[in-house]
Amino acid sequence: MTAPLFHLGPGALDHAEPGATVEVTGAEGHHAATVMRLGTGEPIVLSDTRSRRVDGVVIRAGTGELTVQVRTVQDEQVRPPRLVLVQALAKDKRDLQAVESATELGVDAIIPWEAARSVARWKPGREVKKHAEWVSTVRSAAKQTRRTAIPEVRELHTTAQYCQLLQRSPTAAAVALHEVDHTPLRSVLAELALTDLTALPTEPEITELYLLVGPEGGISTGELQQLTAAGTLTARLGPTVLRSSTAGPAAIAATQLLLGRWDQP
């Protein structure tokens, strides 16, 4: 079993180097020392929630805190584009299921999307609470899967707001997964010059790739016209119609493979 990972926060590991010590306190210290009961000599992994990762060993265990001696320091580099899941709100927490699995599969950021056919809605006055629920889900999934970086959960977007965002982002590309489209995802990514990036000598011009997943009732015809007018491409994800909770994670996994990222050590 791999060593447990704890997220300390941005900047917490800026001065970490082999042989140095790091104090683990607060909520993560309580979880490590009190809940998991990690003791002296046990391996542990620490993260700054962005790119820096430390492998170490516990040298002191106190009440709700640990002292960790650093063994190795690694700065992870993710080659563009960043994968952004634009997930439509869905009932019965299917949207949260999608967010959790997408995090496990390597998504870099998530945009909650209030689509035209979304049955679930974030009621006025409850937006902060609902956003915090998505953030908590992402944090837990990132920790469970030992991810160094915690994906960013951006603010809730309507279709109009998303279209404005895309039009303001000259280095972003977007693909809506649509069940009646006939173009495979592989072909769309090839059109964007994004397939097997590990074989390319330079980084792609596209810095972010938005993958849009509609709600239970799908993306409406009028909404699809709005999306494509703003520059969103469309693609088919397999021969079957996937649930809102499944399509996003499936798209992330397929894109990771098509970009060649899962071939890297």
Short mmCIF file of C-alpha atoms in Angstrom, two decimals:
data_model
loop_
_atom_site.label_atom_id
_atom_site.label_comp_id
_atom_site.label_asym_id
_atom_site.label_seq_id
_atom_site.Cartn_x
_atom_site.Cartn_y
_atom_site.Cartn_z
CA MET A 1 0.00 0.00 0.00
CA THR A 2 1.29 3.48 -0.84
CA ALA A 3 2.00 5.97 1.91
CA PRO A 4 -0.89 8.28 2.90
CA LEU A 5 -0.88 11.79 1.43
CA PHE A 6 -1.76 15.02 3.23
CA HIS A 7 -2.39 18.40 1.62
CA LEU A 8 -0.72 21.25 3.48
CA GLY A 9 -1.55 24.22 1.28
CA PRO A 10 0.21 26.53 -1.22
CA GLY A 11 3.67 27.66 -0.09
CA ALA A 12 3.92 25.18 2.79
CA LEU A 13 6.69 23.21 1.08
CA ASP A 14 8.55 26.03 -0.65
CA HIS A 15 11.64 25.54 1.52
CA ALA A 16 11.48 21.76 1.80
CA GLU A 17 14.69 19.90 0.92
CA PRO A 18 16.10 16.45 1.74
CA GLY A 19 17.03 16.25 5.42
CA ALA A 20 14.85 19.19 6.48
CA THR A 21 11.77 18.82 8.67
CA VAL A 22 8.17 19.85 8.07
CA GLU A 23 5.51 20.29 10.72
CA VAL A 24 2.06 18.88 9.94
CA THR A 25 -0.55 20.64 12.07
CA GLY A 26 -4.14 21.81 11.81
CA ALA A 27 -6.82 19.61 10.26
CA GLU A 28 -4.30 17.47 8.36
CA GLY A 29 -2.15 17.06 11.46
CA HIS A 30 -5.19 15.94 13.43
CA HIS A 31 -6.15 13.47 10.72
CA ALA A 32 -2.64 12.07 10.45
CA ALA A 33 -1.76 11.86 14.14
CA THR A 34 -5.12 11.36 15.83
CA VAL A 35 -7.37 9.67 13.29
CA MET A 36 -4.85 7.56 11.35
CA ARG A 37 -2.48 7.28 14.34
CA LEU A 38 0.67 7.54 12.26
CA GLY A 39 3.74 6.97 14.36
CA THR A 40 7.49 7.41 14.32
CA GLY A 41 9.18 5.69 11.40
CA GLU A 42 6.12 5.52 9.17
CA PRO A 43 6.30 6.84 5.57
CA ILE A 44 4.18 9.83 4.60
CA VAL A 45 3.62 12.03 1.54
CA LEU A 46 2.98 15.78 1.73
CA SER A 47 1.66 18.12 -0.97
CA ASP A 48 1.35 21.87 -1.44
CA THR A 49 -1.92 21.22 -3.38
CA ARG A 50 -0.34 22.56 -6.58
CA SER A 51 2.82 20.90 -7.87
CA ARG A 52 5.30 20.17 -5.07
CA ARG A 53 5.33 16.74 -3.47
CA VAL A 54 7.46 15.51 -0.57
CA ASP A 55 8.15 11.93 0.45
CA GLY A 56 9.21 11.69 4.07
CA VAL A 57 9.13 9.76 7.30
CA VAL A 58 7.51 10.64 10.62
CA ILE A 59 10.15 11.40 13.25
CA ARG A 60 7.82 12.73 15.96
CA ALA A 61 4.13 12.18 16.65
CA GLY A 62 2.32 14.48 19.04
CA THR A 63 -1.27 15.33 19.86
CA GLY A 64 -2.81 16.39 16.57
CA GLU A 65 0.54 17.04 14.90
CA LEU A 66 3.51 15.36 13.30
CA THR A 67 7.10 16.23 12.49
CA VAL A 68 8.20 14.82 9.15
CA GLN A 69 11.75 14.49 7.88
CA VAL A 70 12.00 15.09 4.15
CA ARG A 71 13.54 12.36 2.04
CA THR A 72 12.80 13.51 -1.51
CA VAL A 73 11.19 16.56 -3.14
CA GLN A 74 9.46 16.42 -6.52
CA ASP A 75 7.98 19.25 -8.57
CA GLU A 76 5.38 17.84 -10.94
CA GLN A 77 5.02 19.46 -14.33
CA VAL A 78 1.79 19.04 -16.29
CA ARG A 79 2.09 19.67 -19.99
CA PRO A 80 -0.74 21.75 -21.51
CA PRO A 81 -3.58 21.68 -22.12
CA ARG A 82 -5.19 21.66 -18.69
CA LEU A 83 -8.33 19.53 -18.77
CA VAL A 84 -11.43 21.38 -17.57
CA LEU A 85 -14.69 19.50 -17.04
CA VAL A 86 -17.74 21.70 -17.59
CA GLN A 87 -20.26 19.57 -15.70
CA ALA A 88 -23.97 20.30 -15.92
CA LEU A 89 -25.88 20.28 -12.64
CA ALA A 90 -27.77 17.01 -12.29
CA LYS A 91 -30.25 15.55 -9.84
CA ASP A 92 -29.61 12.85 -7.23
CA LYS A 93 -26.03 14.08 -6.84
CA ARG A 94 -25.02 12.59 -10.18
CA ASP A 95 -23.04 15.77 -10.79
CA LEU A 96 -21.03 15.16 -7.62
CA GLN A 97 -20.42 11.56 -8.70
CA ALA A 98 -19.02 12.88 -11.97
CA VAL A 99 -16.84 15.43 -10.19
CA GLU A 100 -15.46 12.82 -7.80
CA SER A 101 -14.55 10.35 -10.56
CA ALA A 102 -13.15 13.06 -12.84
CA THR A 103 -10.85 14.15 -10.02
CA GLU A 104 -9.65 10.59 -9.55
CA LEU A 105 -8.94 10.39 -13.29
CA GLY A 106 -6.85 13.55 -13.44
CA VAL A 107 -9.07 16.53 -14.32
CA ASP A 108 -7.32 19.86 -13.69
CA ALA A 109 -10.33 22.14 -13.10
CA ILE A 110 -14.11 21.93 -12.93
CA ILE A 111 -16.83 24.39 -13.90
CA PRO A 112 -20.35 23.78 -12.54
CA TRP A 113 -22.76 24.47 -15.39
CA GLU A 114 -26.41 25.46 -15.05
CA ALA A 115 -27.58 24.09 -18.38
CA ALA A 116 -31.00 24.78 -19.87
CA ARG A 117 -32.27 21.28 -19.03
CA SER A 118 -30.63 20.96 -15.63
CA VAL A 119 -33.30 19.72 -13.23
CA ALA A 120 -31.08 20.48 -10.25
CA ARG A 121 -30.46 24.17 -9.54
CA TRP A 122 -28.38 26.10 -7.04
CA LYS A 123 -31.07 28.16 -5.34
CA PRO A 124 -30.36 31.85 -4.66
CA GLY A 125 -28.58 32.21 -1.34
CA ARG A 126 -27.26 28.64 -1.40
CA GLU A 127 -24.62 29.04 -4.10
CA VAL A 128 -21.76 29.30 -1.61
CA LYS A 129 -22.86 26.16 0.23
CA LYS A 130 -23.29 24.15 -2.97
CA HIS A 131 -19.92 25.32 -4.32
CA ALA A 132 -18.29 24.29 -1.02
CA GLU A 133 -19.85 20.83 -1.42
CA TRP A 134 -18.18 20.44 -4.82
CA VAL A 135 -14.86 21.66 -3.39
CA SER A 136 -15.07 19.18 -0.52
CA THR A 137 -15.82 16.33 -2.94
CA VAL A 138 -12.81 17.26 -5.08
CA ARG A 139 -10.48 17.55 -2.08
CA SER A 140 -11.49 14.16 -0.73
CA ALA A 141 -11.06 12.47 -4.12
CA ALA A 142 -7.66 14.09 -4.66
CA LYS A 143 -6.48 12.91 -1.27
CA GLN A 144 -7.83 9.39 -1.74
CA THR A 145 -6.01 9.00 -5.05
CA ARG A 146 -2.75 10.56 -3.75
CA ARG A 147 -2.92 13.48 -6.18
CA THR A 148 -0.43 16.26 -5.60
CA ALA A 149 -2.64 18.98 -7.08
CA ILE A 150 -6.22 19.64 -6.01
CA PRO A 151 -8.34 20.60 -9.03
CA GLU A 152 -9.82 24.08 -8.95
CA VAL A 153 -13.61 24.33 -8.73
CA ARG A 154 -14.59 27.52 -10.51
CA GLU A 155 -17.79 29.48 -10.01
CA LEU A 156 -21.17 28.40 -11.34
CA HIS A 157 -21.70 29.34 -15.01
CA THR A 158 -24.86 29.66 -17.04
CA THR A 159 -24.61 28.82 -20.73
CA ALA A 160 -24.31 32.51 -21.60
CA GLN A 161 -21.53 33.01 -19.04
CA TYR A 162 -19.66 29.97 -20.31
CA CYS A 163 -19.88 31.25 -23.90
CA GLN A 164 -18.49 34.61 -22.79
CA LEU A 165 -15.66 32.83 -20.95
CA LEU A 166 -14.72 30.83 -24.04
CA GLN A 167 -14.78 33.89 -26.28
CA ARG A 168 -12.44 35.67 -23.83
CA SER A 169 -9.99 32.74 -23.83
CA PRO A 170 -8.02 32.74 -27.09
CA THR A 171 -5.83 29.79 -26.06
CA ALA A 172 -8.71 27.56 -24.96
CA ALA A 173 -10.60 24.96 -26.98
CA ALA A 174 -13.88 23.30 -26.10
CA VAL A 175 -15.65 20.06 -26.98
CA ALA A 176 -19.24 19.25 -26.07
CA LEU A 177 -20.00 15.54 -25.77
CA HIS A 178 -23.25 15.04 -27.66
CA GLU A 179 -25.02 11.72 -28.20
CA VAL A 180 -26.26 12.49 -31.72
CA ASP A 181 -22.93 13.69 -33.08
CA HIS A 182 -21.07 11.44 -35.52
CA THR A 183 -17.51 12.74 -35.05
CA PRO A 184 -15.40 10.62 -32.67
CA LEU A 185 -13.58 12.40 -29.87
CA ARG A 186 -10.28 11.17 -31.31
CA SER A 187 -10.95 13.00 -34.60
CA VAL A 188 -11.83 16.25 -32.84
CA LEU A 189 -8.66 16.15 -30.73
CA ALA A 190 -6.63 15.39 -33.85
CA GLU A 191 -8.21 18.42 -35.54
CA LEU A 192 -7.02 20.48 -32.57
CA ALA A 193 -3.53 18.93 -32.89
CA LEU A 194 -3.82 17.45 -29.41
CA THR A 195 -3.44 13.69 -29.95
CA ASP A 196 -0.37 12.07 -28.40
CA LEU A 197 1.29 15.23 -27.13
CA THR A 198 4.24 13.22 -25.86
CA ALA A 199 5.41 12.89 -29.47
CA LEU A 200 5.28 16.63 -30.17
CA PRO A 201 8.56 18.60 -29.97
CA THR A 202 6.87 21.72 -28.56
CA GLU A 203 3.96 22.49 -26.29
CA PRO A 204 0.54 22.90 -27.95
CA GLU A 205 -0.90 26.35 -28.52
CA ILE A 206 -4.03 25.35 -26.62
CA THR A 207 -3.55 25.83 -22.88
CA GLU A 208 -6.98 24.64 -21.69
CA LEU A 209 -9.39 22.08 -23.09
CA TYR A 210 -12.99 22.34 -21.92
CA LEU A 211 -15.02 19.11 -22.02
CA LEU A 212 -18.76 19.81 -21.71
CA VAL A 213 -21.22 17.28 -20.34
CA GLY A 214 -24.93 18.06 -20.40
CA PRO A 215 -27.63 17.18 -17.84
CA GLU A 216 -30.01 14.21 -17.79
CA GLY A 217 -32.10 15.56 -20.65
CA GLY A 218 -29.08 16.38 -22.79
CA ILE A 219 -28.05 19.66 -24.36
CA SER A 220 -31.00 21.46 -25.98
CA THR A 221 -30.91 22.36 -29.67
CA GLY A 222 -30.94 26.09 -29.00
CA GLU A 223 -28.24 25.74 -26.37
CA LEU A 224 -26.08 23.71 -28.73
CA GLN A 225 -26.36 26.50 -31.28
CA GLN A 226 -25.18 28.97 -28.64
CA LEU A 227 -22.25 26.76 -27.72
CA THR A 228 -21.09 26.16 -31.29
CA ALA A 229 -21.46 29.86 -32.16
CA ALA A 230 -19.06 30.59 -29.29
CA GLY A 231 -16.51 28.13 -30.71
CA THR A 232 -17.40 24.87 -28.99
CA LEU A 233 -16.87 21.76 -31.12
CA THR A 234 -18.98 18.63 -30.73
CA ALA A 235 -17.98 14.99 -30.53
CA ARG A 236 -19.38 11.54 -29.88
CA LEU A 237 -18.16 9.53 -26.91
CA GLY A 238 -18.74 5.91 -27.83
CA PRO A 239 -21.78 4.13 -29.28
CA THR A 240 -24.01 4.36 -26.19
CA VAL A 241 -25.72 7.22 -24.35
CA LEU A 242 -23.93 7.71 -21.04
CA ARG A 243 -25.42 9.16 -17.87
CA SER A 244 -24.38 12.62 -16.75
CA SER A 245 -22.46 10.99 -13.91
CA THR A 246 -20.49 8.78 -16.32
CA ALA A 247 -19.86 10.87 -19.44
CA GLY A 248 -17.47 13.36 -17.85
CA PRO A 249 -15.17 10.79 -16.23
CA ALA A 250 -15.25 8.72 -19.43
CA ALA A 251 -14.27 11.79 -21.47
CA ILE A 252 -11.42 12.62 -19.08
CA ALA A 253 -10.08 9.06 -19.20
CA ALA A 254 -10.33 8.90 -23.00
CA THR A 255 -8.64 12.28 -23.39
CA GLN A 256 -5.81 11.31 -21.05
CA LEU A 257 -5.14 8.26 -23.22
CA LEU A 258 -5.43 10.17 -26.51
CA LEU A 259 -3.03 12.84 -25.25
CA GLY A 260 -0.55 10.11 -24.33
CA ARG A 261 -0.40 11.19 -20.70
CA TRP A 262 -1.07 7.78 -19.22
CA ASP A 263 1.88 6.36 -21.15
CA GLN A 264 4.24 8.47 -19.06
CA PRO A 265 5.80 7.03 -15.89
#
